[in-house]
Structures are given as structure tokens and as C-alpha cells.
Amino acid sequence: MKEMHLLGKRVVLDECPVLLSYTPDADFTRVWDIKLGDWKYEDGYLVGSCPGNYGGILFSRESFDCDIIFSFTAKTVLPATRDVNAVFCAHWDEDIDYLGNAYVIGLNGWYEHKSGIERSPETGLRALTGAYTYTPGKEVRIVTGIINGHSFLYADDVLVSELIDPHAISGGHVGFSPYCTKLAIRDVEVRRAVYHDFEQTYELEF
């Protein structure tokens, strides 16, 4: 994908500076902080699993204090079929030792194989759809992130969801969150988001 057209915004990816480019390796904890779940390097992937009804969490050690575009390739590890999840603008809540303020994106999640974006902790702010279905065990390229409070989720160049938060979270970590599932992840990239205003009008149809 070279460009993204969001509501009122046009993003040319080559204009967005790369802040992090990561290919999985055995020394992954120099880049990533294991918060919850079981994580390992295996055959070119970061592999994370969490069998319970909560999210395993892997955080980037670096915090990004700007609008970002977060891309990665992921798949479920069969027989796992659900919750290809990631987080951004993510903060850790030391009081509860769990994920604090963050945006969570996912495919085949929310108990009914829905896909979309939600704000954590649960505030009721989410944008979900049952129209997109991820094929378990198949690699999918996910592009997500936030621009001026405007979050988005692409899966293999398909725009799955947009969410505009009038009280958006500022800055934070990126990461992954297998929720009662097992994921394999590779080719991770974070870019600083640069965009152009995108004026949209309808052409008369009749």
C-alpha cells in the first residue's frame, strides 16, 4: 500500500519518516518488553500466546510521542483462530499491572469474530464490524495508527474501520495483545504520520 485515503485525510506512506523497523530475532527483548503472556522467537516470527481470557501484552520499549502509522504482518497459529490484536498510544497501568490507556485493534475478536478498533480501558468507544473476516492461519498485513485523534485499521489494503476520538490519547507505546489466542508476527514498522487535507465532494449522479 502506497497511499491511504481516510475521511478528510490523504496519507502518502513514502512521505512518512520511519521511526522503527524491526525484523524478529532471538534478542527481541532489546526492542520489546514482555508484560503478559508467553513470548518467544521462532522461525522468523515473534510468537505470543495467552490461553486465558485476558490479553498477553508485548510493548515496544520505545514510546512514540507523535502521530504514528504502525504496520506489521501477523497470523494466528492454528488451531488458534481469533484476536489478531495490537495496541498503540498504549500506556501501562502500574496500579492494576495491566493495560491502561490505549487503542486496541483486532481481527476476528470481540467474541463474535468482529474486527475494528476500541479504546482501553473500556469506555464504550469502539468501531466494530462483522463485514470483514480474517482467515485463520493466513498472514495478513495490518496498517493502523492515529492522526489527530483519527484512528484507522487496514487489513491487506482493505479499510476495515475508522474511529475519531474527540479526547484522543496522546503518545505511547505500540505492541501486540493475543487475547486467548496464539499469534505469530513479523516485519514491524512504525512511521511518523504525515498527511494532506483531503477535500471530498460528491459528483452529481442524476
Coordinates of N, CA and C in Angstrom, one line a residue:
M1 N 0.8 -1.2 0.0 CA 0.0 0.0 0.0 C 0.9 1.2 0.0
K2 N 0.6 2.2 -0.9 CA 1.4 3.4 -1.0 C 0.7 4.6 -0.5
E3 N -0.7 4.6 -0.5 CA -1.4 5.7 0.0 C -2.6 5.2 0.8
M4 N -3.1 6.1 1.7 CA -4.3 5.8 2.5 C -5.2 7.0 2.3
H5 N -6.4 6.8 2.0 CA -7.5 7.8 1.9 C -8.4 7.6 3.1
L6 N -8.3 8.5 4.1 CA -9.2 8.4 5.2 C -10.2 9.6 5.1
L7 N -11.1 9.7 6.0 CA -12.1 10.7 6.0 C -11.4 12.1 6.2
G8 N -11.3 12.9 5.1 CA -10.6 14.2 5.2 C -9.1 14.2 5.2
K9 N -8.5 13.0 5.0 CA -7.0 12.9 5.1 C -6.5 12.0 4.0
R10 N -5.4 12.4 3.4 CA -4.7 11.6 2.4 C -3.3 11.4 2.9
V11 N -2.8 10.2 3.0 CA -1.5 9.9 3.5 C -0.7 9.2 2.5
V12 N 0.5 9.7 2.1 CA 1.4 9.1 1.2 C 2.5 8.4 2.1
L13 N 2.6 7.1 2.1 CA 3.4 6.5 3.1 C 4.9 6.8 2.9
D14 N 5.4 7.0 1.7 CA 6.8 7.4 1.5 C 7.1 8.7 2.1
E15 N 6.1 9.6 2.4 CA 6.4 10.9 3.0 C 6.5 10.8 4.5
C16 N 6.2 9.6 5.0 CA 6.2 9.4 6.5 C 7.5 8.8 7.0
P17 N 8.3 9.5 7.7 CA 9.6 9.0 8.2 C 9.5 7.7 9.0
V18 N 10.4 6.8 8.8 CA 10.4 5.6 9.5 C 11.1 5.8 10.9
L19 N 10.4 5.4 12.0 CA 10.9 5.6 13.3 C 11.4 4.3 13.9
L20 N 10.8 3.2 13.5 CA 11.2 1.8 13.9 C 11.0 0.8 12.8
S21 N 12.0 0.1 12.5 CA 11.9 -1.0 11.5 C 12.5 -2.3 12.2
Y22 N 11.7 -3.3 12.4 CA 12.1 -4.4 13.2 C 11.8 -5.8 12.5
T23 N 12.8 -6.6 12.3 CA 12.7 -8.0 11.9 C 13.0 -8.9 13.1
P24 N 12.0 -9.8 13.4 CA 12.2 -10.6 14.6 C 13.5 -11.3 14.7
D25 N 14.1 -11.4 15.9 CA 15.3 -12.1 16.1 C 15.3 -12.6 17.6
A26 N 16.3 -13.5 17.9 CA 16.3 -14.1 19.2 C 16.5 -13.1 20.4
D27 N 17.1 -12.0 20.1 CA 17.3 -11.0 21.1 C 16.2 -9.9 21.1
F28 N 15.0 -10.4 20.9 CA 13.9 -9.4 20.7 C 13.6 -8.5 21.9
T29 N 14.0 -9.0 23.1 CA 13.7 -8.2 24.3 C 14.5 -6.9 24.4
R30 N 15.5 -6.7 23.5 CA 16.1 -5.4 23.5 C 15.2 -4.3 22.9
V31 N 14.2 -4.8 22.1 CA 13.3 -3.8 21.5 C 11.9 -3.9 22.1
W32 N 11.6 -5.1 22.7 CA 10.2 -5.3 23.2 C 10.3 -5.7 24.7
D33 N 9.3 -5.3 25.4 CA 9.1 -5.5 26.8 C 8.0 -6.5 27.0
I34 N 8.2 -7.6 27.6 CA 7.2 -8.6 27.8 C 6.4 -8.2 29.1
K35 N 5.1 -7.9 28.9 CA 4.3 -7.5 30.1 C 3.4 -8.7 30.6
L36 N 2.8 -9.4 29.6 CA 2.0 -10.5 30.0 C 2.0 -11.6 28.9
G37 N 1.8 -12.8 29.2 CA 1.7 -13.9 28.2 C 3.1 -14.5 28.0
D38 N 3.1 -15.5 27.1 CA 4.3 -16.2 26.8 C 4.8 -15.7 25.4
W39 N 6.1 -15.3 25.3 CA 6.6 -14.7 24.1 C 8.0 -15.4 23.8
K40 N 8.2 -15.7 22.5 CA 9.5 -16.3 22.1 C 9.7 -15.9 20.6
Y41 N 11.0 -16.1 20.2 CA 11.3 -16.0 18.8 C 11.3 -17.4 18.2
E42 N 10.7 -17.6 17.1 CA 10.6 -18.9 16.4 C 10.5 -18.8 14.9
D43 N 11.4 -19.3 14.2 CA 11.4 -19.4 12.7 C 11.0 -18.1 12.0
G44 N 11.7 -17.0 12.5 CA 11.5 -15.7 11.9 C 10.3 -14.9 12.4
Y45 N 9.6 -15.4 13.4 CA 8.5 -14.7 14.0 C 8.6 -14.4 15.5
L46 N 8.0 -13.3 15.9 CA 7.7 -13.2 17.3 C 6.4 -14.0 17.6
V47 N 6.4 -14.9 18.5 CA 5.3 -15.7 18.7 C 4.8 -15.5 20.2
G48 N 3.5 -15.1 20.3 CA 3.0 -14.7 21.6 C 1.7 -15.5 21.8
S49 N 1.5 -16.0 23.0 CA 0.3 -16.8 23.3 C -0.2 -16.4 24.7
C50 N -1.5 -16.5 24.9 CA -2.2 -16.3 26.2 C -3.4 -17.1 26.2
P51 N -3.4 -18.2 26.9 CA -4.6 -19.1 26.9 C -5.8 -18.7 27.7
G52 N -5.6 -17.7 28.6 CA -6.7 -17.2 29.4 C -7.5 -16.1 28.8
N53 N -8.6 -15.8 29.4 CA -9.5 -14.7 28.9 C -9.0 -13.3 29.3
Y54 N -7.8 -13.0 28.9 CA -7.2 -11.7 29.0 C -6.1 -11.6 28.0
G55 N -5.6 -10.4 27.8 CA -4.6 -10.2 26.7 C -3.2 -10.3 27.2
G56 N -2.4 -11.2 26.5 CA -1.0 -11.1 26.6 C -0.6 -9.8 26.0
I57 N 0.5 -9.2 26.6 CA 0.9 -7.8 26.1 C 2.4 -7.8 25.9
L58 N 2.8 -7.4 24.7 CA 4.2 -7.1 24.3 C 4.3 -5.6 23.9
F59 N 5.1 -4.9 24.7 CA 5.2 -3.4 24.5 C 6.5 -3.1 23.8
S60 N 6.5 -2.1 22.9 CA 7.8 -1.6 22.4 C 8.5 -0.9 23.6
R61 N 9.8 -1.0 23.7 CA 10.5 -0.3 24.8 C 10.5 1.2 24.5
E62 N 10.4 1.6 23.2 CA 10.4 3.0 22.8 C 8.9 3.5 22.9
S63 N 8.8 4.7 23.4 CA 7.5 5.4 23.4 C 7.5 6.4 22.3
F64 N 6.4 6.5 21.5 CA 6.3 7.4 20.4 C 5.4 8.6 20.7
D65 N 6.0 9.8 20.8 CA 5.2 10.9 21.2 C 4.7 11.8 20.1
C66 N 4.2 11.1 19.0 CA 3.7 11.8 17.8 C 2.7 10.9 17.2
D67 N 1.9 11.4 16.2 CA 1.0 10.6 15.5 C 1.8 9.5 14.7
I68 N 1.3 8.3 14.6 CA 2.1 7.2 14.0 C 1.2 6.4 13.0
I69 N 1.9 5.7 12.2 CA 1.4 4.6 11.4 C 2.2 3.4 11.8
F70 N 1.5 2.4 12.2 CA 2.0 1.1 12.8 C 1.6 0.0 11.8
S71 N 2.6 -0.7 11.3 CA 2.4 -1.8 10.3 C 3.1 -3.0 10.7
F72 N 2.5 -4.2 10.4 CA 3.1 -5.5 10.7 C 2.4 -6.6 10.0
T73 N 3.0 -7.7 9.8 CA 2.4 -8.9 9.3 C 2.2 -9.9 10.4
A74 N 1.0 -10.5 10.4 CA 0.6 -11.4 11.5 C -0.2 -12.5 11.0
K75 N -0.3 -13.6 11.8 CA -1.2 -14.7 11.6 C -1.5 -15.4 12.9
T76 N -2.6 -16.0 13.0 CA -2.9 -16.9 14.1 C -2.1 -18.2 13.9
V77 N -1.7 -18.8 15.0 CA -1.0 -20.1 14.9 C -2.1 -21.2 15.2
L78 N -2.5 -21.9 14.1 CA -3.5 -22.9 14.3 C -3.2 -23.9 15.3
P79 N -4.2 -24.3 16.1 CA -5.6 -24.2 15.9 C -6.3 -22.9 16.3
A80 N -5.4 -21.9 16.8 CA -6.0 -20.6 17.2 C -6.6 -19.9 16.0
T81 N -7.7 -19.2 16.2 CA -8.5 -18.7 15.0 C -8.8 -17.2 15.2
R82 N -8.5 -16.6 16.4 CA -9.1 -15.3 16.7 C -8.1 -14.3 17.2
D83 N -8.6 -13.1 17.3 CA -8.0 -12.0 18.1 C -6.5 -11.7 17.6
V84 N -6.4 -11.3 16.3 CA -5.2 -10.8 15.8 C -5.1 -9.3 16.3
N85 N -4.6 -9.1 17.5 CA -4.7 -7.8 18.2 C -3.4 -7.1 18.3
A86 N -3.5 -5.8 18.2 CA -2.3 -4.9 18.5 C -2.8 -3.7 19.3
V87 N -1.8 -3.0 19.8 CA -2.2 -1.7 20.6 C -1.2 -0.6 20.1
F88 N -1.7 0.6 20.3 CA -0.9 1.8 20.0 C -1.4 2.9 20.9
C89 N -0.6 4.0 21.0 CA -0.8 5.0 22.1 C -1.1 4.3 23.4
A90 N -0.3 3.3 23.7 CA -0.5 2.4 24.8 C 0.3 2.8 26.0
H91 N -0.3 2.7 27.2 CA 0.3 3.0 28.5 C 0.0 1.9 29.4
W92 N 1.0 1.6 30.3 CA 0.8 0.6 31.3 C 0.3 1.1 32.6
D93 N -0.7 0.5 33.2 CA -1.3 1.0 34.5 C -0.6 0.2 35.6
E94 N 0.3 0.8 36.3 CA 1.1 0.1 37.3 C 0.2 -0.3 38.5
D95 N -0.9 0.4 38.7 CA -1.7 0.1 39.9 C -2.4 -1.2 39.7
I96 N -2.9 -1.5 38.5 CA -3.6 -2.8 38.2 C -2.7 -3.8 37.5
D97 N -1.4 -3.4 37.2 CA -0.5 -4.2 36.4 C -1.1 -4.8 35.2
Y98 N -1.7 -3.9 34.4 CA -2.4 -4.3 33.1 C -2.4 -3.1 32.2
L99 N -2.9 -3.3 31.0 CA -3.0 -2.3 30.0 C -3.9 -1.1 30.5
G100 N -3.4 0.1 30.4 CA -4.1 1.3 30.8 C -4.7 1.9 29.5
N101 N -4.5 3.2 29.4 CA -5.0 3.9 28.2 C -4.3 3.4 27.0
A102 N -5.1 3.1 26.0 CA -4.6 2.6 24.7 C -5.7 2.4 23.7
Y103 N -5.3 2.3 22.5 CA -6.2 1.9 21.4 C -5.9 0.4 21.1
V104 N -6.9 -0.4 21.0 CA -6.7 -1.8 20.6 C -7.4 -2.0 19.3
I105 N -6.6 -2.6 18.4 CA -7.2 -3.1 17.1 C -7.2 -4.6 17.0
G106 N -8.2 -5.1 16.3 CA -8.2 -6.6 16.2 C -9.0 -7.1 15.0
L107 N -8.6 -8.3 14.6 CA -9.4 -9.0 13.6 C -9.9 -10.3 14.3
N108 N -11.1 -10.7 14.0 CA -11.8 -11.9 14.5 C -11.8 -11.9 16.0
G109 N -12.2 -10.8 16.6 CA -12.3 -10.6 18.0 C -13.7 -10.3 18.5
W110 N -13.7 -9.8 19.7 CA -14.9 -9.3 20.4 C -15.9 -10.5 20.5
Y111 N -15.4 -11.7 20.7 CA -16.2 -12.9 20.9 C -17.1 -13.4 19.8
E112 N -17.3 -12.5 18.7 CA -18.2 -12.9 17.6 C -17.4 -12.7 16.3
H113 N -16.1 -12.8 16.3 CA -15.3 -12.7 15.1 C -15.6 -11.3 14.4
K114 N -15.6 -10.3 15.2 CA -15.7 -8.9 14.7 C -14.3 -8.3 14.6
S115 N -14.2 -7.3 13.8 CA -13.0 -6.6 13.6 C -13.2 -5.1 13.8
G116 N -12.1 -4.4 14.3 CA -12.2 -3.0 14.5 C -11.3 -2.4 15.5
I117 N -11.7 -1.3 16.1 CA -10.9 -0.5 17.0 C -11.7 -0.2 18.3
E118 N -11.0 -0.3 19.4 CA -11.7 0.2 20.6 C -10.7 0.9 21.5
R119 N -11.2 1.8 22.4 CA -10.3 2.4 23.4 C -10.3 1.7 24.7
S120 N -9.1 1.5 25.2 CA -8.9 0.9 26.5 C -8.5 1.9 27.6
P121 N -8.9 1.7 28.9 CA -9.9 0.7 29.4 C -11.3 1.0 28.8
E122 N -12.1 0.0 29.0 CA -13.4 0.1 28.3 C -14.2 1.3 28.6
T123 N -14.4 2.1 27.6 CA -15.2 3.4 27.7 C -16.4 3.3 26.9
G124 N -16.6 2.3 26.1 CA -17.7 2.2 25.2 C -17.4 2.8 23.8
L125 N -16.2 3.4 23.7 CA -15.8 4.0 22.4 C -15.1 2.9 21.6
R126 N -15.8 2.5 20.6 CA -15.3 1.4 19.7 C -16.0 1.5 18.3
A127 N -15.4 1.0 17.3 CA -15.9 0.9 15.9 C -15.7 -0.5 15.4
L128 N -16.7 -1.3 15.4 CA -16.6 -2.7 15.1 C -17.5 -3.1 13.8
T129 N -17.0 -4.1 13.2 CA -17.8 -4.6 12.0 C -17.7 -6.1 11.9
G130 N -18.7 -6.7 11.4 CA -18.7 -8.1 11.1 C -18.5 -8.4 9.6
A131 N -18.3 -7.3 8.9 CA -18.2 -7.4 7.4 C -16.9 -7.9 6.9
Y132 N -15.8 -7.7 7.8 CA -14.5 -8.2 7.4 C -14.2 -9.5 8.3
T133 N -13.8 -10.5 7.6 CA -13.4 -11.8 8.3 C -12.0 -12.2 7.9
Y134 N -11.2 -12.3 8.9 CA -9.8 -12.8 8.7 C -9.8 -14.3 8.6
T135 N -9.0 -14.9 7.7 CA -8.9 -16.3 7.5 C -7.8 -16.8 8.5
P136 N -8.2 -17.6 9.5 CA -7.2 -18.1 10.5 C -6.0 -18.8 9.8
G137 N -4.8 -18.6 10.4 CA -3.6 -19.2 9.9 C -3.0 -18.6 8.7
K138 N -3.6 -17.6 8.1 CA -3.1 -16.9 6.9 C -2.5 -15.6 7.4
E139 N -1.3 -15.3 6.8 CA -0.7 -14.0 7.0 C -1.6 -12.8 6.5
V140 N -1.6 -11.8 7.3 CA -2.3 -10.6 6.9 C -1.4 -9.4 7.2
R141 N -1.4 -8.4 6.3 CA -0.6 -7.2 6.5 C -1.6 -6.1 7.1
I142 N -1.2 -5.7 8.3 CA -2.1 -4.7 9.0 C -1.4 -3.4 9.1
V143 N -2.1 -2.4 8.7 CA -1.7 -1.0 8.8 C -2.7 -0.2 9.7
T144 N -2.2 0.3 10.8 CA -3.1 1.0 11.7 C -2.4 2.2 12.3
G145 N -3.0 2.9 13.2 CA -2.4 4.1 13.8 C -3.3 5.2 14.1
I146 N -2.8 6.4 14.3 CA -3.6 7.6 14.7 C -3.1 8.8 14.1
I147 N -4.0 9.7 13.6 CA -3.6 11.0 13.1 C -4.6 12.0 13.6
N148 N -4.2 12.9 14.5 CA -5.1 13.9 15.1 C -6.3 13.3 15.7
G149 N -6.2 12.3 16.4 CA -7.3 11.6 17.1 C -8.1 10.7 16.2
H150 N -7.7 10.5 15.0 CA -8.4 9.8 13.9 C -7.6 8.4 13.8
S151 N -8.2 7.4 14.3 CA -7.6 6.0 14.2 C -8.1 5.3 13.0
F152 N -7.4 4.3 12.6 CA -7.7 3.6 11.4 C -7.2 2.2 11.4
L153 N -7.8 1.3 10.7 CA -7.3 -0.1 10.6 C -7.5 -0.6 9.1
Y154 N -6.4 -1.0 8.5 CA -6.4 -1.6 7.2 C -5.9 -3.1 7.4
A155 N -6.5 -4.0 6.6 CA -6.0 -5.4 6.6 C -5.9 -5.8 5.1
D156 N -4.6 -6.0 4.7 CA -4.4 -6.3 3.3 C -5.0 -5.3 2.4
D157 N -4.7 -4.0 2.7 CA -5.2 -2.9 1.9 C -6.7 -2.6 1.9
V158 N -7.4 -3.3 2.7 CA -8.8 -3.1 2.9 C -9.0 -2.2 4.1
L159 N -9.7 -1.1 4.0 CA -10.0 -0.2 5.1 C -11.2 -0.9 5.9
V160 N -10.8 -1.4 7.1 CA -11.8 -2.1 7.9 C -12.6 -1.2 8.8
S161 N -11.9 -0.1 9.4 CA -12.5 0.7 10.3 C -11.8 2.0 10.5
E162 N -12.6 3.1 10.8 CA -12.1 4.4 11.3 C -12.8 4.8 12.6
L163 N -12.0 5.5 13.4 CA -12.6 5.9 14.7 C -12.0 7.3 15.0
I164 N -12.9 8.2 15.2 CA -12.4 9.6 15.6 C -12.8 9.8 17.1
D165 N -11.7 10.0 17.9 CA -11.9 10.2 19.3 C -11.7 11.7 19.7
P166 N -12.7 12.4 20.1 CA -12.6 13.8 20.4 C -11.7 14.1 21.6
H167 N -11.4 13.1 22.4 CA -10.5 13.3 23.5 C -9.4 12.2 23.4
A168 N -8.6 12.3 22.4 CA -7.7 11.3 22.0 C -6.5 11.1 23.0
I169 N -6.0 9.9 23.1 CA -4.9 9.6 23.9 C -3.6 10.2 23.1
S170 N -2.7 10.7 23.9 CA -1.5 11.3 23.3 C -0.3 10.4 23.6
G171 N 0.4 10.1 22.5 CA 1.6 9.3 22.6 C 1.5 8.0 23.2
G172 N 2.6 7.3 23.4 CA 2.7 6.0 24.0 C 3.4 4.9 23.2
H173 N 3.3 3.7 23.6 CA 4.0 2.5 23.0 C 3.1 1.9 22.0
V174 N 3.7 1.1 21.1 CA 3.0 0.2 20.3 C 3.3 -1.2 20.8
G175 N 2.4 -2.2 20.4 CA 2.6 -3.6 20.8 C 1.6 -4.5 20.3
F176 N 1.6 -5.7 20.9 CA 0.7 -6.8 20.5 C 0.0 -7.4 21.7
S177 N -1.2 -7.9 21.4 CA -2.0 -8.4 22.6 C -2.8 -9.6 22.2
P178 N -2.2 -10.8 22.1 CA -3.0 -12.0 21.9 C -4.0 -12.3 23.0
Y179 N -5.3 -12.2 22.7 CA -6.3 -12.4 23.8 C -6.9 -13.8 23.6
C180 N -6.5 -14.7 24.5 CA -7.0 -16.1 24.5 C -6.7 -16.7 23.1
T181 N -5.5 -16.5 22.6 CA -5.1 -16.9 21.3 C -3.6 -17.1 21.2
K182 N -3.1 -17.4 20.0 CA -1.7 -17.5 19.7 C -1.4 -16.9 18.4
L183 N -0.4 -15.9 18.4 CA -0.1 -15.1 17.2 C 1.3 -15.3 16.8
A184 N 1.6 -15.1 15.5 CA 3.0 -15.0 15.0 C 3.1 -13.7 14.2
I185 N 4.1 -12.9 14.5 CA 4.2 -11.6 14.0 C 5.6 -11.3 13.4
R186 N 5.7 -10.6 12.3 CA 7.0 -10.3 11.7 C 6.9 -8.9 11.0
D187 N 8.0 -8.4 10.5 CA 8.1 -7.2 9.7 C 7.3 -6.0 10.3
V188 N 7.8 -5.6 11.4 CA 7.1 -4.5 12.1 C 7.8 -3.1 11.7
E189 N 6.9 -2.2 11.6 CA 7.3 -0.8 11.2 C 6.5 0.2 11.9
V190 N 7.1 1.3 12.3 CA 6.4 2.5 12.8 C 6.9 3.7 12.1
R191 N 6.0 4.5 11.6 CA 6.3 5.7 10.9 C 5.7 6.9 11.6
R192 N 6.3 8.0 11.5 CA 5.6 9.3 11.9 C 4.6 9.6 10.9
A193 N 3.4 9.9 11.3 CA 2.3 10.2 10.3 C 2.4 11.6 9.8
V194 N 2.4 11.7 8.5 CA 2.3 13.0 7.8 C 1.1 12.8 6.8
Y195 N 0.3 13.9 6.8 CA -0.9 13.8 5.9 C -1.2 15.1 5.2
H196 N -2.1 15.0 4.2 CA -2.6 16.2 3.5 C -4.1 16.2 3.7
D197 N -4.6 17.4 3.8 CA -6.1 17.6 3.9 C -6.6 17.1 2.5
F198 N -7.7 16.3 2.7 CA -8.3 15.6 1.5 C -9.7 16.1 1.4
E199 N -9.9 17.0 0.4 CA -11.3 17.5 0.2 C -12.1 16.5 -0.6
Q200 N -13.3 16.2 0.0 CA -14.1 15.2 -0.7 C -15.5 15.8 -1.0
T201 N -15.9 15.6 -2.2 CA -17.2 16.1 -2.6 C -17.9 15.0 -3.5
Y202 N -19.2 15.0 -3.5 CA -19.9 14.1 -4.4 C -20.1 14.7 -5.8
E203 N -19.9 13.9 -6.9 CA -20.4 14.3 -8.2 C -21.8 14.0 -8.3
L204 N -22.6 14.8 -9.0 CA -24.0 14.6 -9.2 C -24.2 13.3 -10.0
E205 N -25.1 12.5 -9.5 CA -25.4 11.2 -10.1 C -26.7 11.2 -11.0
F206 N -27.5 12.3 -10.8 CA -28.8 12.3 -11.6 C -29.2 13.8 -11.7

